Amino acid sequence: MKNIKLLKWILTLTTIIQSSSSSDIPTPLPAPWPEQFHAVVVMNLSESQQVHVTDLWYDWGKGRNVNIHQKQLAEKEYAVEWNNGTSFYYSLNHNPPYCNITTFEVGITRPDFLQTDAEYSGTQMVEGFLCHVWKKADFIVYYEDVITHRPVRFDFVDGTIYNYVMTFEVGAVLADSEVQAPAFCFNQDTISEI
């Protein structure tokens, strides 16, 4: 008897859920990034079969994004990106040290970059987390934890780079002394435009 009552209750609940229009449920919006954060990210570069552990230091207020890449069994590489579109890519331990300077039309990623033109794809279990999923143009698929609204993973749509967020510290700031590109970066004439 109890099983029949439970079955009727489940069927009634299922009918109510199915009859409610999906338009009644608002599409969730992705949380904007905090203006400052530090994340440890494991990057799987599928084409080159490389793995990096990256310290990502985002600071919107100071207009910079710093990625310190530790390649597997290799030296660290630095990517210092500025909001004016200038980016420095260099290594201090390479023999000889190197630096590439590039300019992009846009600066660093805005905190609200997913607020416009991102297509909501629903929820999905990712690395053990229930995530909201958004796709931004033909560029990125972004996974955000449903409960904490922290990024869990973000992948480039072309399948070349998969990024797994291991830690996420809101408000953490990299010291200014760690951001300055080395002097040898400024002793060159070549700047690439992308």
JSON list of C-alpha atoms in Angstrom, two decimals:
[
{"chain": "A", "resi": 1, "resn": "MET", "atom": "CA", "xyz": [0.00, 0.00, 0.00]},
{"chain": "A", "resi": 2, "resn": "LYS", "atom": "CA", "xyz": [2.79, 2.41, 0.90]},
{"chain": "A", "resi": 3, "resn": "ASN", "atom": "CA", "xyz": [4.54, 1.61, -2.37]},
{"chain": "A", "resi": 4, "resn": "ILE", "atom": "CA", "xyz": [1.40, 2.47, -4.36]},
{"chain": "A", "resi": 5, "resn": "LYS", "atom": "CA", "xyz": [1.03, 5.82, -2.55]},
{"chain": "A", "resi": 6, "resn": "LEU", "atom": "CA", "xyz": [4.71, 6.58, -3.19]},
{"chain": "A", "resi": 7, "resn": "LEU", "atom": "CA", "xyz": [4.34, 5.63, -6.85]},
{"chain": "A", "resi": 8, "resn": "LYS", "atom": "CA", "xyz": [1.25, 7.88, -7.22]},
{"chain": "A", "resi": 9, "resn": "TRP", "atom": "CA", "xyz": [3.12, 10.75, -5.55]},
{"chain": "A", "resi": 10, "resn": "ILE", "atom": "CA", "xyz": [6.12, 10.31, -7.90]},
{"chain": "A", "resi": 11, "resn": "LEU", "atom": "CA", "xyz": [3.84, 10.16, -10.97]},
{"chain": "A", "resi": 12, "resn": "THR", "atom": "CA", "xyz": [1.98, 13.29, -9.86]},
{"chain": "A", "resi": 13, "resn": "LEU", "atom": "CA", "xyz": [5.23, 15.16, -9.26]},
{"chain": "A", "resi": 14, "resn": "THR", "atom": "CA", "xyz": [6.60, 14.03, -12.63]},
{"chain": "A", "resi": 15, "resn": "THR", "atom": "CA", "xyz": [3.42, 15.22, -14.38]},
{"chain": "A", "resi": 16, "resn": "ILE", "atom": "CA", "xyz": [3.63, 18.62, -12.69]},
{"chain": "A", "resi": 17, "resn": "ILE", "atom": "CA", "xyz": [7.29, 19.01, -13.65]},
{"chain": "A", "resi": 18, "resn": "GLN", "atom": "CA", "xyz": [6.67, 17.95, -17.24]},
{"chain": "A", "resi": 19, "resn": "SER", "atom": "CA", "xyz": [3.62, 20.20, -17.62]},
{"chain": "A", "resi": 20, "resn": "SER", "atom": "CA", "xyz": [5.42, 23.29, -16.41]},
{"chain": "A", "resi": 21, "resn": "SER", "atom": "CA", "xyz": [6.79, 25.23, -19.34]},
{"chain": "A", "resi": 22, "resn": "SER", "atom": "CA", "xyz": [10.56, 25.51, -19.68]},
{"chain": "A", "resi": 23, "resn": "SER", "atom": "CA", "xyz": [9.99, 29.20, -20.40]},
{"chain": "A", "resi": 24, "resn": "ASP", "atom": "CA", "xyz": [8.87, 29.55, -16.77]},
{"chain": "A", "resi": 25, "resn": "ILE", "atom": "CA", "xyz": [12.40, 28.77, -15.63]},
{"chain": "A", "resi": 26, "resn": "PRO", "atom": "CA", "xyz": [14.76, 31.70, -16.19]},
{"chain": "A", "resi": 27, "resn": "THR", "atom": "CA", "xyz": [18.02, 30.97, -17.95]},
{"chain": "A", "resi": 28, "resn": "PRO", "atom": "CA", "xyz": [20.84, 31.41, -15.43]},
{"chain": "A", "resi": 29, "resn": "LEU", "atom": "CA", "xyz": [23.43, 34.09, -16.07]},
{"chain": "A", "resi": 30, "resn": "PRO", "atom": "CA", "xyz": [27.11, 33.34, -15.52]},
{"chain": "A", "resi": 31, "resn": "ALA", "atom": "CA", "xyz": [28.66, 35.05, -12.53]},
{"chain": "A", "resi": 32, "resn": "PRO", "atom": "CA", "xyz": [31.04, 37.83, -13.55]},
{"chain": "A", "resi": 33, "resn": "TRP", "atom": "CA", "xyz": [34.64, 37.21, -12.61]},
{"chain": "A", "resi": 34, "resn": "PRO", "atom": "CA", "xyz": [35.83, 38.93, -9.45]},
{"chain": "A", "resi": 35, "resn": "GLU", "atom": "CA", "xyz": [38.01, 41.95, -10.24]},
{"chain": "A", "resi": 36, "resn": "GLN", "atom": "CA", "xyz": [40.99, 40.20, -8.65]},
{"chain": "A", "resi": 37, "resn": "PHE", "atom": "CA", "xyz": [41.67, 36.51, -8.26]},
{"chain": "A", "resi": 38, "resn": "HIS", "atom": "CA", "xyz": [44.35, 33.84, -8.36]},
{"chain": "A", "resi": 39, "resn": "ALA", "atom": "CA", "xyz": [43.64, 30.42, -9.83]},
{"chain": "A", "resi": 40, "resn": "VAL", "atom": "CA", "xyz": [45.80, 27.36, -10.25]},
{"chain": "A", "resi": 41, "resn": "VAL", "atom": "CA", "xyz": [44.86, 25.81, -13.57]},
{"chain": "A", "resi": 42, "resn": "VAL", "atom": "CA", "xyz": [45.97, 22.55, -15.14]},
{"chain": "A", "resi": 43, "resn": "MET", "atom": "CA", "xyz": [46.13, 23.06, -18.89]},
{"chain": "A", "resi": 44, "resn": "ASN", "atom": "CA", "xyz": [45.98, 20.09, -21.23]},
{"chain": "A", "resi": 45, "resn": "LEU", "atom": "CA", "xyz": [47.24, 21.16, -24.65]},
{"chain": "A", "resi": 46, "resn": "SER", "atom": "CA", "xyz": [45.88, 18.28, -26.69]},
{"chain": "A", "resi": 47, "resn": "GLU", "atom": "CA", "xyz": [47.59, 19.01, -30.03]},
{"chain": "A", "resi": 48, "resn": "SER", "atom": "CA", "xyz": [51.09, 19.22, -28.60]},
{"chain": "A", "resi": 49, "resn": "GLN", "atom": "CA", "xyz": [50.35, 16.59, -25.91]},
{"chain": "A", "resi": 50, "resn": "GLN", "atom": "CA", "xyz": [51.73, 18.94, -23.25]},
{"chain": "A", "resi": 51, "resn": "VAL", "atom": "CA", "xyz": [50.48, 19.60, -19.75]},
{"chain": "A", "resi": 52, "resn": "HIS", "atom": "CA", "xyz": [51.09, 22.89, -17.91]},
{"chain": "A", "resi": 53, "resn": "VAL", "atom": "CA", "xyz": [50.30, 23.95, -14.38]},
{"chain": "A", "resi": 54, "resn": "THR", "atom": "CA", "xyz": [49.46, 27.63, -14.59]},
{"chain": "A", "resi": 55, "resn": "ASP", "atom": "CA", "xyz": [49.23, 30.28, -11.90]},
{"chain": "A", "resi": 56, "resn": "LEU", "atom": "CA", "xyz": [46.66, 32.70, -13.29]},
{"chain": "A", "resi": 57, "resn": "TRP", "atom": "CA", "xyz": [46.63, 36.14, -11.61]},
{"chain": "A", "resi": 58, "resn": "TYR", "atom": "CA", "xyz": [43.75, 38.30, -12.86]},
{"chain": "A", "resi": 59, "resn": "ASP", "atom": "CA", "xyz": [43.61, 41.96, -11.85]},
{"chain": "A", "resi": 60, "resn": "TRP", "atom": "CA", "xyz": [41.01, 43.97, -13.75]},
{"chain": "A", "resi": 61, "resn": "GLY", "atom": "CA", "xyz": [41.61, 47.14, -11.69]},
{"chain": "A", "resi": 62, "resn": "LYS", "atom": "CA", "xyz": [45.29, 47.23, -12.67]},
{"chain": "A", "resi": 63, "resn": "GLY", "atom": "CA", "xyz": [44.48, 46.13, -16.22]},
{"chain": "A", "resi": 64, "resn": "ARG", "atom": "CA", "xyz": [46.59, 42.98, -16.23]},
{"chain": "A", "resi": 65, "resn": "ASN", "atom": "CA", "xyz": [46.39, 39.23, -16.49]},
{"chain": "A", "resi": 66, "resn": "VAL", "atom": "CA", "xyz": [49.48, 37.17, -15.62]},
{"chain": "A", "resi": 67, "resn": "ASN", "atom": "CA", "xyz": [49.90, 33.49, -16.44]},
{"chain": "A", "resi": 68, "resn": "ILE", "atom": "CA", "xyz": [52.96, 31.73, -15.05]},
{"chain": "A", "resi": 69, "resn": "HIS", "atom": "CA", "xyz": [53.20, 28.42, -16.90]},
{"chain": "A", "resi": 70, "resn": "GLN", "atom": "CA", "xyz": [55.16, 25.54, -15.43]},
{"chain": "A", "resi": 71, "resn": "LYS", "atom": "CA", "xyz": [55.66, 23.14, -18.30]},
{"chain": "A", "resi": 72, "resn": "GLN", "atom": "CA", "xyz": [56.19, 19.50, -17.49]},
{"chain": "A", "resi": 73, "resn": "LEU", "atom": "CA", "xyz": [59.88, 18.92, -16.69]},
{"chain": "A", "resi": 74, "resn": "ALA", "atom": "CA", "xyz": [60.81, 22.29, -18.21]},
{"chain": "A", "resi": 75, "resn": "GLU", "atom": "CA", "xyz": [61.33, 25.95, -17.32]},
{"chain": "A", "resi": 76, "resn": "LYS", "atom": "CA", "xyz": [58.64, 28.43, -16.38]},
{"chain": "A", "resi": 77, "resn": "GLU", "atom": "CA", "xyz": [57.19, 30.69, -19.03]},
{"chain": "A", "resi": 78, "resn": "TYR", "atom": "CA", "xyz": [55.49, 33.98, -18.28]},
{"chain": "A", "resi": 79, "resn": "ALA", "atom": "CA", "xyz": [52.61, 35.59, -20.15]},
{"chain": "A", "resi": 80, "resn": "VAL", "atom": "CA", "xyz": [51.91, 39.12, -18.95]},
{"chain": "A", "resi": 81, "resn": "GLU", "atom": "CA", "xyz": [48.91, 40.61, -20.73]},
{"chain": "A", "resi": 82, "resn": "TRP", "atom": "CA", "xyz": [47.85, 44.24, -20.36]},
{"chain": "A", "resi": 83, "resn": "ASN", "atom": "CA", "xyz": [44.53, 45.95, -20.97]},
{"chain": "A", "resi": 84, "resn": "ASN", "atom": "CA", "xyz": [46.12, 48.19, -23.62]},
{"chain": "A", "resi": 85, "resn": "GLY", "atom": "CA", "xyz": [46.54, 45.08, -25.82]},
{"chain": "A", "resi": 86, "resn": "THR", "atom": "CA", "xyz": [50.27, 44.57, -25.21]},
{"chain": "A", "resi": 87, "resn": "SER", "atom": "CA", "xyz": [51.41, 41.12, -24.11]},
{"chain": "A", "resi": 88, "resn": "PHE", "atom": "CA", "xyz": [54.86, 39.90, -23.08]},
{"chain": "A", "resi": 89, "resn": "TYR", "atom": "CA", "xyz": [55.73, 36.20, -23.36]},
{"chain": "A", "resi": 90, "resn": "TYR", "atom": "CA", "xyz": [59.11, 35.35, -21.87]},
{"chain": "A", "resi": 91, "resn": "SER", "atom": "CA", "xyz": [61.28, 32.88, -19.98]},
{"chain": "A", "resi": 92, "resn": "LEU", "atom": "CA", "xyz": [63.99, 33.76, -17.51]},
{"chain": "A", "resi": 93, "resn": "ASN", "atom": "CA", "xyz": [65.61, 30.33, -17.32]},
{"chain": "A", "resi": 94, "resn": "HIS", "atom": "CA", "xyz": [65.87, 29.54, -21.03]},
{"chain": "A", "resi": 95, "resn": "ASN", "atom": "CA", "xyz": [69.37, 29.73, -22.48]},
{"chain": "A", "resi": 96, "resn": "PRO", "atom": "CA", "xyz": [69.39, 32.36, -23.84]},
{"chain": "A", "resi": 97, "resn": "PRO", "atom": "CA", "xyz": [66.39, 34.06, -22.22]},
{"chain": "A", "resi": 98, "resn": "TYR", "atom": "CA", "xyz": [63.73, 35.08, -24.71]},
{"chain": "A", "resi": 99, "resn": "CYS", "atom": "CA", "xyz": [60.86, 37.53, -24.95]},
{"chain": "A", "resi": 100, "resn": "ASN", "atom": "CA", "xyz": [58.11, 37.91, -27.53]},
{"chain": "A", "resi": 101, "resn": "ILE", "atom": "CA", "xyz": [55.94, 41.01, -27.50]},
{"chain": "A", "resi": 102, "resn": "THR", "atom": "CA", "xyz": [52.56, 40.98, -29.21]},
{"chain": "A", "resi": 103, "resn": "THR", "atom": "CA", "xyz": [49.67, 43.39, -29.50]},
{"chain": "A", "resi": 104, "resn": "PHE", "atom": "CA", "xyz": [46.01, 42.43, -29.72]},
{"chain": "A", "resi": 105, "resn": "GLU", "atom": "CA", "xyz": [43.12, 44.68, -30.69]},
{"chain": "A", "resi": 106, "resn": "VAL", "atom": "CA", "xyz": [41.48, 44.02, -27.33]},
{"chain": "A", "resi": 107, "resn": "GLY", "atom": "CA", "xyz": [43.02, 43.93, -23.91]},
{"chain": "A", "resi": 108, "resn": "ILE", "atom": "CA", "xyz": [42.46, 41.37, -21.20]},
{"chain": "A", "resi": 109, "resn": "THR", "atom": "CA", "xyz": [39.21, 39.49, -20.74]},
{"chain": "A", "resi": 110, "resn": "ARG", "atom": "CA", "xyz": [36.54, 41.63, -19.10]},
{"chain": "A", "resi": 111, "resn": "PRO", "atom": "CA", "xyz": [35.00, 40.34, -15.83]},
{"chain": "A", "resi": 112, "resn": "ASP", "atom": "CA", "xyz": [31.59, 40.20, -17.56]},
{"chain": "A", "resi": 113, "resn": "PHE", "atom": "CA", "xyz": [32.79, 38.60, -20.81]},
{"chain": "A", "resi": 114, "resn": "LEU", "atom": "CA", "xyz": [30.15, 35.86, -20.61]},
{"chain": "A", "resi": 115, "resn": "GLN", "atom": "CA", "xyz": [27.27, 38.23, -19.87]},
{"chain": "A", "resi": 116, "resn": "THR", "atom": "CA", "xyz": [26.71, 38.97, -23.57]},
{"chain": "A", "resi": 117, "resn": "ASP", "atom": "CA", "xyz": [26.53, 36.61, -26.53]},
{"chain": "A", "resi": 118, "resn": "ALA", "atom": "CA", "xyz": [27.10, 33.45, -24.46]},
{"chain": "A", "resi": 119, "resn": "GLU", "atom": "CA", "xyz": [24.71, 30.62, -25.23]},
{"chain": "A", "resi": 120, "resn": "TYR", "atom": "CA", "xyz": [23.47, 28.64, -22.24]},
{"chain": "A", "resi": 121, "resn": "SER", "atom": "CA", "xyz": [23.79, 24.89, -22.84]},
{"chain": "A", "resi": 122, "resn": "GLY", "atom": "CA", "xyz": [22.19, 23.59, -19.63]},
{"chain": "A", "resi": 123, "resn": "THR", "atom": "CA", "xyz": [23.80, 21.69, -16.78]},
{"chain": "A", "resi": 124, "resn": "GLN", "atom": "CA", "xyz": [26.38, 18.94, -16.89]},
{"chain": "A", "resi": 125, "resn": "MET", "atom": "CA", "xyz": [28.42, 16.92, -14.42]},
{"chain": "A", "resi": 126, "resn": "VAL", "atom": "CA", "xyz": [32.06, 17.94, -14.93]},
{"chain": "A", "resi": 127, "resn": "GLU", "atom": "CA", "xyz": [34.94, 16.57, -12.85]},
{"chain": "A", "resi": 128, "resn": "GLY", "atom": "CA", "xyz": [32.45, 15.68, -10.09]},
{"chain": "A", "resi": 129, "resn": "PHE", "atom": "CA", "xyz": [30.73, 19.11, -10.04]},
{"chain": "A", "resi": 130, "resn": "LEU", "atom": "CA", "xyz": [27.25, 19.96, -11.29]},
{"chain": "A", "resi": 131, "resn": "CYS", "atom": "CA", "xyz": [27.94, 22.87, -13.63]},
{"chain": "A", "resi": 132, "resn": "HIS", "atom": "CA", "xyz": [26.09, 25.42, -15.69]},
{"chain": "A", "resi": 133, "resn": "VAL", "atom": "CA", "xyz": [27.58, 25.38, -19.19]},
{"chain": "A", "resi": 134, "resn": "TRP", "atom": "CA", "xyz": [27.90, 28.30, -21.61]},
{"chain": "A", "resi": 135, "resn": "LYS", "atom": "CA", "xyz": [29.40, 28.50, -25.07]},
{"chain": "A", "resi": 136, "resn": "LYS", "atom": "CA", "xyz": [30.80, 31.84, -26.21]},
{"chain": "A", "resi": 137, "resn": "ALA", "atom": "CA", "xyz": [30.84, 32.15, -30.01]},
{"chain": "A", "resi": 138, "resn": "ASP", "atom": "CA", "xyz": [33.26, 29.73, -31.63]},
{"chain": "A", "resi": 139, "resn": "PHE", "atom": "CA", "xyz": [35.76, 30.39, -28.88]},
{"chain": "A", "resi": 140, "resn": "ILE", "atom": "CA", "xyz": [35.17, 28.88, -25.44]},
{"chain": "A", "resi": 141, "resn": "VAL", "atom": "CA", "xyz": [32.99, 26.46, -23.47]},
{"chain": "A", "resi": 142, "resn": "TYR", "atom": "CA", "xyz": [32.78, 27.59, -19.85]},
{"chain": "A", "resi": 143, "resn": "TYR", "atom": "CA", "xyz": [31.73, 25.41, -16.90]},
{"chain": "A", "resi": 144, "resn": "GLU", "atom": "CA", "xyz": [30.61, 27.10, -13.66]},
{"chain": "A", "resi": 145, "resn": "ASP", "atom": "CA", "xyz": [29.74, 25.32, -10.41]},
{"chain": "A", "resi": 146, "resn": "VAL", "atom": "CA", "xyz": [25.97, 25.59, -9.85]},
{"chain": "A", "resi": 147, "resn": "ILE", "atom": "CA", "xyz": [26.37, 26.15, -6.10]},
{"chain": "A", "resi": 148, "resn": "THR", "atom": "CA", "xyz": [29.51, 28.30, -5.69]},
{"chain": "A", "resi": 149, "resn": "HIS", "atom": "CA", "xyz": [29.45, 29.98, -9.14]},
{"chain": "A", "resi": 150, "resn": "ARG", "atom": "CA", "xyz": [33.20, 29.43, -9.41]},
{"chain": "A", "resi": 151, "resn": "PRO", "atom": "CA", "xyz": [34.76, 28.34, -12.68]},
{"chain": "A", "resi": 152, "resn": "VAL", "atom": "CA", "xyz": [35.44, 24.61, -12.81]},
{"chain": "A", "resi": 153, "resn": "ARG", "atom": "CA", "xyz": [36.75, 24.24, -16.34]},
{"chain": "A", "resi": 154, "resn": "PHE", "atom": "CA", "xyz": [36.97, 26.16, -19.60]},
{"chain": "A", "resi": 155, "resn": "ASP", "atom": "CA", "xyz": [37.83, 24.68, -22.98]},
{"chain": "A", "resi": 156, "resn": "PHE", "atom": "CA", "xyz": [38.64, 26.19, -26.32]},
{"chain": "A", "resi": 157, "resn": "VAL", "atom": "CA", "xyz": [35.99, 25.16, -28.83]},
{"chain": "A", "resi": 158, "resn": "ASP", "atom": "CA", "xyz": [38.56, 23.94, -31.35]},
{"chain": "A", "resi": 159, "resn": "GLY", "atom": "CA", "xyz": [39.58, 21.21, -28.88]},
{"chain": "A", "resi": 160, "resn": "THR", "atom": "CA", "xyz": [43.19, 22.35, -28.52]},
{"chain": "A", "resi": 161, "resn": "ILE", "atom": "CA", "xyz": [43.28, 23.42, -24.86]},
{"chain": "A", "resi": 162, "resn": "TYR", "atom": "CA", "xyz": [41.35, 22.10, -21.86]},
{"chain": "A", "resi": 163, "resn": "ASN", "atom": "CA", "xyz": [41.69, 24.10, -18.61]},
{"chain": "A", "resi": 164, "resn": "TYR", "atom": "CA", "xyz": [40.89, 22.54, -15.23]},
{"chain": "A", "resi": 165, "resn": "VAL", "atom": "CA", "xyz": [40.57, 25.03, -12.35]},
{"chain": "A", "resi": 166, "resn": "MET", "atom": "CA", "xyz": [42.16, 23.47, -9.26]},
{"chain": "A", "resi": 167, "resn": "THR", "atom": "CA", "xyz": [42.01, 26.43, -6.84]},
{"chain": "A", "resi": 168, "resn": "PHE", "atom": "CA", "xyz": [40.27, 29.81, -7.03]},
{"chain": "A", "resi": 169, "resn": "GLU", "atom": "CA", "xyz": [41.18, 32.57, -4.54]},
{"chain": "A", "resi": 170, "resn": "VAL", "atom": "CA", "xyz": [39.01, 35.68, -4.81]},
{"chain": "A", "resi": 171, "resn": "GLY", "atom": "CA", "xyz": [40.88, 38.90, -3.98]},
{"chain": "A", "resi": 172, "resn": "ALA", "atom": "CA", "xyz": [44.40, 37.45, -4.25]},
{"chain": "A", "resi": 173, "resn": "VAL", "atom": "CA", "xyz": [46.85, 39.86, -5.92]},
{"chain": "A", "resi": 174, "resn": "LEU", "atom": "CA", "xyz": [50.27, 39.30, -7.47]},
{"chain": "A", "resi": 175, "resn": "ALA", "atom": "CA", "xyz": [52.92, 41.76, -6.27]},
{"chain": "A", "resi": 176, "resn": "ASP", "atom": "CA", "xyz": [53.72, 44.53, -8.76]},
{"chain": "A", "resi": 177, "resn": "SER", "atom": "CA", "xyz": [57.38, 43.49, -8.70]},
{"chain": "A", "resi": 178, "resn": "GLU", "atom": "CA", "xyz": [56.39, 40.10, -10.17]},
{"chain": "A", "resi": 179, "resn": "VAL", "atom": "CA", "xyz": [54.57, 41.65, -13.11]},
{"chain": "A", "resi": 180, "resn": "GLN", "atom": "CA", "xyz": [57.25, 43.78, -14.76]},
{"chain": "A", "resi": 181, "resn": "ALA", "atom": "CA", "xyz": [58.69, 42.21, -17.91]},
{"chain": "A", "resi": 182, "resn": "PRO", "atom": "CA", "xyz": [62.50, 41.89, -17.78]},
{"chain": "A", "resi": 183, "resn": "ALA", "atom": "CA", "xyz": [64.73, 44.58, -19.29]},
{"chain": "A", "resi": 184, "resn": "PHE", "atom": "CA", "xyz": [65.78, 42.38, -22.22]},
{"chain": "A", "resi": 185, "resn": "CYS", "atom": "CA", "xyz": [62.18, 42.50, -23.49]},
{"chain": "A", "resi": 186, "resn": "PHE", "atom": "CA", "xyz": [62.63, 46.20, -24.18]},
{"chain": "A", "resi": 187, "resn": "ASN", "atom": "CA", "xyz": [65.91, 45.78, -26.07]},
{"chain": "A", "resi": 188, "resn": "GLN", "atom": "CA", "xyz": [64.28, 44.45, -29.22]},
{"chain": "A", "resi": 189, "resn": "ASP", "atom": "CA", "xyz": [62.65, 45.98, -32.24]},
{"chain": "A", "resi": 190, "resn": "THR", "atom": "CA", "xyz": [60.13, 43.28, -33.15]},
{"chain": "A", "resi": 191, "resn": "ILE", "atom": "CA", "xyz": [56.55, 43.41, -31.96]},
{"chain": "A", "resi": 192, "resn": "SER", "atom": "CA", "xyz": [54.02, 40.99, -33.45]},
{"chain": "A", "resi": 193, "resn": "GLU", "atom": "CA", "xyz": [50.44, 42.03, -34.13]},
{"chain": "A", "resi": 194, "resn": "ILE", "atom": "CA", "xyz": [47.72, 39.44, -33.81]}
]
